[in-house]
CSV table of C-alpha atoms in Angstrom, one decimal:
chain,number,residue,atom,x,y,z
A,1,MET,CA,0.0,0.0,0.0
A,2,ILE,CA,2.8,2.4,0.8
A,3,ARG,CA,4.3,2.0,-2.7
A,4,ARG,CA,0.8,2.8,-4.2
A,5,LEU,CA,0.5,5.9,-2.1
A,6,SER,CA,4.0,7.0,-2.9
A,7,ALA,CA,3.0,7.5,-6.5
A,8,PHE,CA,1.1,10.7,-5.5
A,9,LEU,CA,3.7,12.3,-3.2
A,10,VAL,CA,6.0,15.1,-4.3
A,11,PRO,CA,8.7,15.6,-1.6
A,12,THR,CA,12.2,16.9,-1.9
A,13,LEU,CA,15.8,16.0,-1.2
A,14,SER,CA,18.2,17.4,1.4
A,15,GLY,CA,20.8,18.6,-1.1
A,16,ALA,CA,22.5,18.3,-4.5
A,17,GLU,CA,23.6,14.7,-3.7
A,18,ILE,CA,21.4,11.8,-2.6
A,19,THR,CA,22.3,10.6,0.9
A,20,PRO,CA,22.5,6.8,1.6
A,21,GLU,CA,19.3,7.2,3.7
A,22,GLU,CA,17.5,9.0,1.0
A,23,ARG,CA,18.5,6.4,-1.6
A,24,GLU,CA,17.1,3.6,0.5
A,25,ILE,CA,13.8,5.4,1.1
A,26,LEU,CA,13.4,6.3,-2.6
A,27,ARG,CA,14.1,2.7,-3.6
A,28,ASP,CA,12.0,1.0,-0.9
A,29,PHE,CA,9.0,3.4,-1.1
A,30,GLY,CA,8.8,3.6,-4.8
A,31,LEU,CA,8.6,7.4,-5.0
A,32,ARG,CA,8.2,8.8,-8.5
A,33,HIS,CA,8.1,12.6,-8.2
A,34,LEU,CA,10.3,15.3,-6.6
A,35,ILE,CA,10.3,19.1,-6.3
A,36,PHE,CA,13.6,20.9,-6.5
A,37,PHE,CA,14.9,24.1,-4.9
A,38,SER,CA,17.9,26.4,-5.2
A,39,ARG,CA,20.1,24.1,-3.2
A,40,HIS,CA,19.9,21.5,-5.9
A,41,PHE,CA,21.2,23.7,-8.6
A,42,GLU,CA,24.6,24.8,-7.5
A,43,GLU,CA,26.3,23.6,-10.7
A,44,ALA,CA,25.3,21.9,-14.0
A,45,GLU,CA,27.4,18.8,-13.5
A,46,ALA,CA,25.9,18.1,-10.1
A,47,ILE,CA,22.3,18.4,-11.3
A,48,CYS,CA,23.0,16.1,-14.2
A,49,THR,CA,24.6,13.5,-12.0
A,50,LEU,CA,21.7,13.8,-9.5
A,51,ARG,CA,19.1,13.4,-12.3
A,52,GLU,CA,20.8,10.3,-13.7
A,53,GLU,CA,21.0,8.6,-10.4
A,54,LEU,CA,17.3,9.5,-9.7
A,55,GLY,CA,16.4,8.0,-13.1
A,56,ARG,CA,18.1,4.7,-12.2
A,57,LEU,CA,15.9,4.7,-9.0
A,58,GLY,CA,12.8,5.1,-11.1
A,59,LEU,CA,12.0,8.7,-10.4
A,60,GLY,CA,11.1,11.5,-12.9
A,61,PRO,CA,10.4,11.2,-16.6
A,62,PRO,CA,8.8,9.3,-18.2
A,63,LYS,CA,6.9,7.8,-15.3
A,64,GLY,CA,7.1,10.7,-12.9
A,65,PHE,CA,7.6,14.4,-12.5
A,66,PHE,CA,10.6,16.6,-11.7
A,67,MET,CA,9.1,19.9,-10.6
A,68,VAL,CA,10.4,23.4,-9.9
A,69,ASP,CA,9.0,26.9,-9.3
A,70,GLN,CA,10.6,29.0,-12.1
A,71,GLU,CA,8.1,31.9,-12.3
A,72,GLY,CA,10.7,34.7,-12.7
A,73,GLY,CA,11.3,37.6,-10.3
A,74,ARG,CA,11.2,36.7,-6.6
A,75,VAL,CA,10.3,33.0,-7.2
A,76,GLN,CA,12.9,31.3,-9.4
A,77,ARG,CA,14.9,28.4,-8.0
A,78,ILE,CA,17.5,28.3,-10.8
A,79,GLY,CA,19.7,31.3,-11.5
A,80,PRO,CA,23.1,32.1,-12.9
A,81,PRO,CA,25.2,30.5,-14.1
A,82,LEU,CA,22.7,27.7,-15.0
A,83,LEU,CA,19.9,30.1,-16.2
A,84,PRO,CA,19.6,33.8,-16.4
A,85,ASP,CA,17.7,35.9,-13.9
A,86,TYR,CA,14.3,36.4,-15.5
A,87,PRO,CA,12.0,39.4,-14.9
A,88,ALA,CA,9.0,39.1,-12.6
A,89,PRO,CA,5.7,38.4,-14.4
A,90,TYR,CA,4.2,41.7,-13.2
A,91,GLU,CA,7.1,43.5,-14.9
A,92,LEU,CA,7.0,41.3,-17.9
A,93,ALA,CA,3.3,41.9,-18.4
A,94,ARG,CA,4.0,45.6,-19.2
A,95,LYS,CA,6.1,44.5,-22.2
A,96,GLY,CA,3.3,42.5,-23.8
A,97,PRO,CA,2.7,39.1,-25.3
A,98,GLU,CA,5.8,39.0,-27.6
A,99,GLU,CA,8.2,39.4,-24.6
A,100,VAL,CA,6.2,36.9,-22.5
A,101,SER,CA,6.5,34.5,-25.3
A,102,ARG,CA,10.2,35.0,-25.7
A,103,ILE,CA,11.0,34.7,-21.9
A,104,SER,CA,8.6,31.7,-21.5
A,105,GLN,CA,10.3,29.9,-24.3
A,106,GLU,CA,13.7,30.5,-22.7
A,107,ILE,CA,12.6,29.3,-19.3
A,108,ALA,CA,11.0,26.2,-20.7
A,109,ARG,CA,14.0,25.3,-22.9
A,110,GLY,CA,16.3,25.8,-19.9
A,111,LEU,CA,14.3,23.6,-17.7
A,112,LYS,CA,14.1,20.9,-20.3
A,113,ALA,CA,17.8,20.9,-20.8
A,114,LEU,CA,18.2,20.3,-17.0
A,115,GLY,CA,15.9,17.3,-17.1
A,116,LEU,CA,12.9,19.0,-15.5
A,117,ASN,CA,9.5,18.3,-16.9
A,118,VAL,CA,7.2,20.5,-14.8
A,119,ASN,CA,7.3,24.2,-14.1
A,120,LEU,CA,4.9,25.3,-11.3
A,121,ALA,CA,3.9,28.4,-13.2
A,122,PRO,CA,2.2,30.6,-14.4
A,123,VAL,CA,0.6,32.4,-11.4
A,124,VAL,CA,-2.8,33.4,-12.7
A,125,ASP,CA,-4.1,35.1,-9.6
A,126,LEU,CA,-5.4,38.6,-10.1
A,127,ALA,CA,-3.4,41.3,-8.3
A,128,GLY,CA,-3.1,45.0,-8.6
A,129,GLU,CA,-0.9,47.7,-6.9
A,130,GLU,CA,-2.8,47.3,-3.6
A,131,ALA,CA,-2.0,43.5,-3.4
A,132,PRO,CA,0.5,42.3,-0.9
A,133,ASP,CA,4.2,42.1,-1.9
A,134,TRP,CA,4.3,38.3,-1.6
A,135,LEU,CA,1.7,38.0,-4.5
A,136,ARG,CA,1.7,41.1,-6.7
A,137,GLU,CA,4.9,40.8,-8.7
A,138,ARG,CA,4.3,37.1,-9.2
A,139,THR,CA,1.2,37.8,-11.3
A,140,PHE,CA,0.5,39.3,-14.7
A,141,GLY,CA,-1.7,42.0,-13.1
A,142,GLU,CA,-5.4,42.5,-12.2
A,143,ASP,CA,-7.1,42.7,-15.7
A,144,PRO,CA,-8.5,39.2,-16.2
A,145,GLU,CA,-8.4,39.5,-20.0
A,146,ARG,CA,-4.8,40.5,-20.0
A,147,VAL,CA,-3.8,37.9,-17.4
A,148,GLY,CA,-5.7,35.2,-19.4
A,149,GLU,CA,-3.9,36.2,-22.6
A,150,LEU,CA,-0.4,36.2,-21.2
A,151,ALA,CA,-1.0,33.0,-19.2
A,152,GLU,CA,-2.1,31.4,-22.5
A,153,VAL,CA,1.2,32.5,-24.1
A,154,PHE,CA,3.2,31.1,-21.2
A,155,ILE,CA,1.3,27.8,-21.3
A,156,ARG,CA,1.7,27.4,-25.1
A,157,GLU,CA,5.5,28.1,-25.1
A,158,HIS,CA,6.1,25.5,-22.3
A,159,LEU,CA,4.1,22.9,-24.0
A,160,LYS,CA,6.0,23.5,-27.3
A,161,ALA,CA,9.2,22.9,-25.4
A,162,GLY,CA,8.0,19.7,-23.8
A,163,VAL,CA,7.6,21.1,-20.2
A,164,LEU,CA,4.3,20.9,-18.4
A,165,PRO,CA,3.1,24.3,-17.0
A,166,CYS,CA,0.8,24.5,-14.0
A,167,ALA,CA,-1.8,27.3,-13.5
A,168,LYS,CA,-2.0,28.4,-9.8
A,169,HIS,CA,-3.4,29.2,-7.2
A,170,PHE,CA,-7.0,27.9,-7.7
A,171,PRO,CA,-9.5,29.5,-7.2
A,172,GLY,CA,-7.5,32.7,-6.9
A,173,LEU,CA,-5.8,34.7,-4.1
A,174,GLY,CA,-7.0,38.1,-5.3
A,175,GLY,CA,-8.2,40.2,-2.4
A,176,VAL,CA,-6.4,38.0,0.1
A,177,PHE,CA,-3.7,39.6,2.4
A,178,PRO,CA,-2.5,36.8,4.8
A,179,ASP,CA,0.2,34.7,3.2
A,180,PRO,CA,-0.7,31.0,3.1
A,181,HIS,CA,3.0,30.2,3.8
A,182,ARG,CA,2.3,31.5,7.3
A,183,GLU,CA,-1.5,31.5,8.0
A,184,LEU,CA,-4.8,30.3,6.6
A,185,PRO,CA,-6.6,33.1,4.6
A,186,GLN,CA,-10.3,33.3,4.0
A,187,LYS,CA,-12.6,34.9,1.4
A,188,GLU,CA,-16.3,34.8,0.8
A,189,SER,CA,-16.1,33.6,-2.8
A,190,PRO,CA,-13.8,33.9,-5.8
A,191,SER,CA,-15.0,36.5,-8.3
A,192,GLU,CA,-16.3,35.5,-11.7
A,193,ALA,CA,-13.2,37.1,-13.2
A,194,GLU,CA,-10.9,34.9,-11.2
A,195,LEU,CA,-12.7,31.7,-12.3
A,196,ARG,CA,-12.7,33.0,-15.9
A,197,VAL,CA,-8.9,33.1,-16.0
A,198,PHE,CA,-8.7,29.5,-14.9
A,199,LYS,CA,-11.3,28.6,-17.5
A,200,ARG,CA,-9.1,30.3,-20.1
A,201,ALA,CA,-6.0,28.4,-18.9
A,202,THR,CA,-8.0,25.2,-19.2
A,203,GLU,CA,-9.1,26.0,-22.7
A,204,ALA,CA,-5.4,26.8,-23.6
A,205,GLY,CA,-4.6,23.2,-22.6
A,206,VAL,CA,-2.9,23.7,-19.3
A,207,PRO,CA,-2.3,20.1,-18.0
A,208,LEU,CA,-1.8,20.9,-14.3
A,209,VAL,CA,-3.6,23.2,-11.8
A,210,MET,CA,-2.4,23.9,-8.3
A,211,THR,CA,-5.0,24.7,-5.6
A,212,THR,CA,-4.2,26.9,-2.6
A,213,HIS,CA,-4.7,26.9,1.1
A,214,LEU,CA,-7.7,29.2,1.3
A,215,VAL,CA,-11.1,28.8,2.9
A,216,VAL,CA,-13.8,29.8,0.4
A,217,GLU,CA,-16.7,30.4,2.7
A,218,ALA,CA,-19.4,29.9,0.0
A,219,TRP,CA,-18.0,26.5,-0.9
A,220,ASP,CA,-16.7,24.7,2.1
A,221,PRO,CA,-15.6,25.5,5.7
A,222,ARG,CA,-12.4,23.6,5.0
A,223,PRO,CA,-9.5,24.8,2.9
A,224,VAL,CA,-9.7,24.3,-0.8
A,225,THR,CA,-6.8,21.9,-0.4
A,226,PHE,CA,-9.2,19.6,1.5
A,227,SER,CA,-12.4,20.4,-0.5
A,228,GLU,CA,-14.0,17.9,-2.8
A,229,ARG,CA,-16.5,20.5,-3.8
A,230,ALA,CA,-13.8,22.9,-4.9
A,231,LEU,CA,-12.3,20.3,-7.2
A,232,ARG,CA,-15.7,19.4,-8.5
A,233,ILE,CA,-16.1,23.1,-9.5
A,234,LEU,CA,-12.7,23.0,-11.2
A,235,ARG,CA,-13.4,19.8,-13.1
A,236,GLU,CA,-17.1,20.0,-13.9
A,237,ASP,CA,-17.9,23.7,-14.1
A,238,LEU,CA,-14.6,24.9,-15.6
A,239,GLY,CA,-13.9,21.8,-17.6
A,240,PHE,CA,-10.4,21.0,-16.4
A,241,GLY,CA,-9.3,17.5,-17.3
A,242,GLY,CA,-5.7,17.3,-16.2
A,243,LEU,CA,-4.1,16.6,-12.8
A,244,VAL,CA,-4.8,18.7,-9.7
A,245,LEU,CA,-2.0,19.1,-7.2
A,246,THR,CA,-2.0,20.7,-3.8
A,247,ASP,CA,0.2,23.6,-2.8
A,248,ASP,CA,2.9,22.7,-0.3
A,249,LEU,CA,1.2,20.7,2.5
A,250,ALA,CA,4.0,21.7,4.8
A,251,MET,CA,3.0,25.4,4.8
A,252,GLY,CA,2.0,27.3,7.9
A,253,ALA,CA,-1.6,27.7,6.7
A,254,LEU,CA,-2.2,24.0,7.5
A,255,SER,CA,-0.5,23.9,10.9
A,256,ALA,CA,-3.7,22.9,12.7
A,257,TRP,CA,-3.5,19.5,11.0
A,258,GLU,CA,-0.9,16.8,11.4
A,259,LEU,CA,1.0,15.9,8.3
A,260,ALA,CA,-0.7,12.5,8.1
A,261,GLU,CA,-4.1,14.3,8.3
A,262,ARG,CA,-3.1,16.6,5.5
A,263,LEU,CA,-2.3,13.7,3.2
A,264,LEU,CA,-5.5,12.0,4.1
A,265,GLU,CA,-7.6,15.1,3.3
A,266,ALA,CA,-5.8,15.6,0.0
A,267,LEU,CA,-6.6,12.0,-0.9
A,268,LEU,CA,-10.3,12.4,0.1
A,269,SER,CA,-10.7,15.6,-1.8
A,270,GLY,CA,-9.5,14.0,-5.0
A,271,HIS,CA,-6.1,15.8,-5.4
A,272,ASP,CA,-4.0,13.9,-7.9
A,273,LEU,CA,-0.6,14.9,-6.5
A,274,TRP,CA,0.3,15.9,-2.9
A,275,LEU,CA,3.1,18.4,-2.9
A,276,ILE,CA,4.9,18.3,0.5
A,277,ALA,CA,8.2,20.1,0.4
A,278,VAL,CA,9.9,18.2,3.2
A,279,GLU,CA,12.9,15.9,2.9
A,280,VAL,CA,12.0,12.3,2.0
A,281,ARG,CA,13.0,11.0,5.4
A,282,GLU,CA,10.2,13.2,7.0
A,283,ILE,CA,7.5,11.5,5.0
A,284,ILE,CA,7.9,8.0,6.4
A,285,GLU,CA,5.8,8.3,9.5
A,286,PRO,CA,2.9,10.3,7.9
A,287,LEU,CA,2.9,7.9,4.9
A,288,GLU,CA,2.8,4.9,7.1
A,289,ALA,CA,-0.1,6.4,9.1
A,290,LEU,CA,-2.0,7.1,5.8
A,291,SER,CA,-1.3,3.6,4.6
A,292,ARG,CA,-3.0,2.2,7.7
A,293,GLU,CA,-6.0,4.5,7.2
A,294,VAL,CA,-6.4,3.4,3.6
A,295,GLU,CA,-6.1,-0.3,4.3
A,296,ALA,CA,-8.9,0.0,6.9
A,297,SER,CA,-11.3,2.0,4.7
A,298,ARG,CA,-13.1,0.8,1.6
A,299,VAL,CA,-14.0,4.4,0.7
A,300,LEU,CA,-10.3,5.4,0.7
A,301,ARG,CA,-9.3,2.4,-1.3
A,302,GLU,CA,-11.9,3.3,-3.9
A,303,ARG,CA,-10.7,6.9,-4.0
A,304,LEU,CA,-7.2,5.7,-4.5
A,305,VAL,CA,-8.2,3.5,-7.5
A,306,VAL,CA,-9.7,6.6,-9.1
A,307,LEU,CA,-6.5,8.6,-8.7
A,308,GLU,CA,-4.4,5.7,-10.0
A,309,GLY,CA,-6.5,5.5,-13.1
A,310,ARG,CA,-6.3,9.3,-13.8
A,311,GLN,CA,-2.6,9.4,-13.2
A,312,LYS,CA,-1.9,6.4,-15.4
A,313,SER,CA,-4.0,7.9,-18.2
A,314,PHE,CA,-2.3,11.3,-17.9
A,315,LEU,CA,1.2,9.8,-18.0
A,316,LYS,CA,0.3,7.8,-21.0
A,317,THR,CA,-0.9,10.9,-22.8
A,318,PHE,CA,2.2,12.9,-21.7
A,319,SER,CA,4.5,10.1,-22.9
A,320,SER,CA,2.8,10.3,-26.3
A,321,PHE,CA,3.1,14.1,-26.2
A,322,GLU,CA,6.9,14.0,-25.5
A,323,ALA,CA,7.4,11.5,-28.2
A,324,SER,CA,5.8,13.8,-30.7
A,325,LEU,CA,8.2,16.7,-30.0
């Protein structure tokens, strides 16, 4: 059961080299996906060696995902000398679609060359000058038509390069001031404009959507991260047919829940991938606890089968997509 559940986890590594303990866990647990941070990209030779060793352990393409946040501006995990410093999306938006296309293409090609197949971008939240610093410069602005247009360009260029983009943070953090990295924000309801941007991203073919740690009072008293209704709106009302991943389950917004509870709620809500940016050794206990819960519950086992089918279908499609490039 633990190996089945591991197919949905996206943890990280302690550094640019795999420790013996990490190697044993990766092998025994059957993990497939990882998220990478700045500490993993100190030099090109090291990341190539790391990627090759991870591939031998069965992680990453073509059966899994190597993810990174490379938005530009304040959130870009890879910088010089491996990749240039890219402008923030808020700044880039002022220069128009052609410049967004050029930079998006550069980012995607750079990630592809490093063996990464998922960029956790673009941010499609709506944010103007009054928005908090932690959000504003990561967005394309507050005009939904403009944000939708530029997000579509970003998505298209990544797909052309063979890198999967991810629209975030559903259903939109516009009008929210508390930072989910630290506390759990609330809003009455997302605006029609916010949902329209995600709809446009869906129509542009975005394969991944990330939800956010936000209580939408009109939908559910629980965070969207744990809300089956929120995912139903995304899939049924907005027509999204790809994979839905959580934002980092280790964030402060979810501190009221134990890690094992967060994983359980992510499974129950129907999230396809559970991003948890802790080192792999820290997932052992929560994963074992979740395994016991699933083995004891027919409902959870049925949910798991649904997720397995969706991921298998997605990976088959993605493999065909990569082969066509």
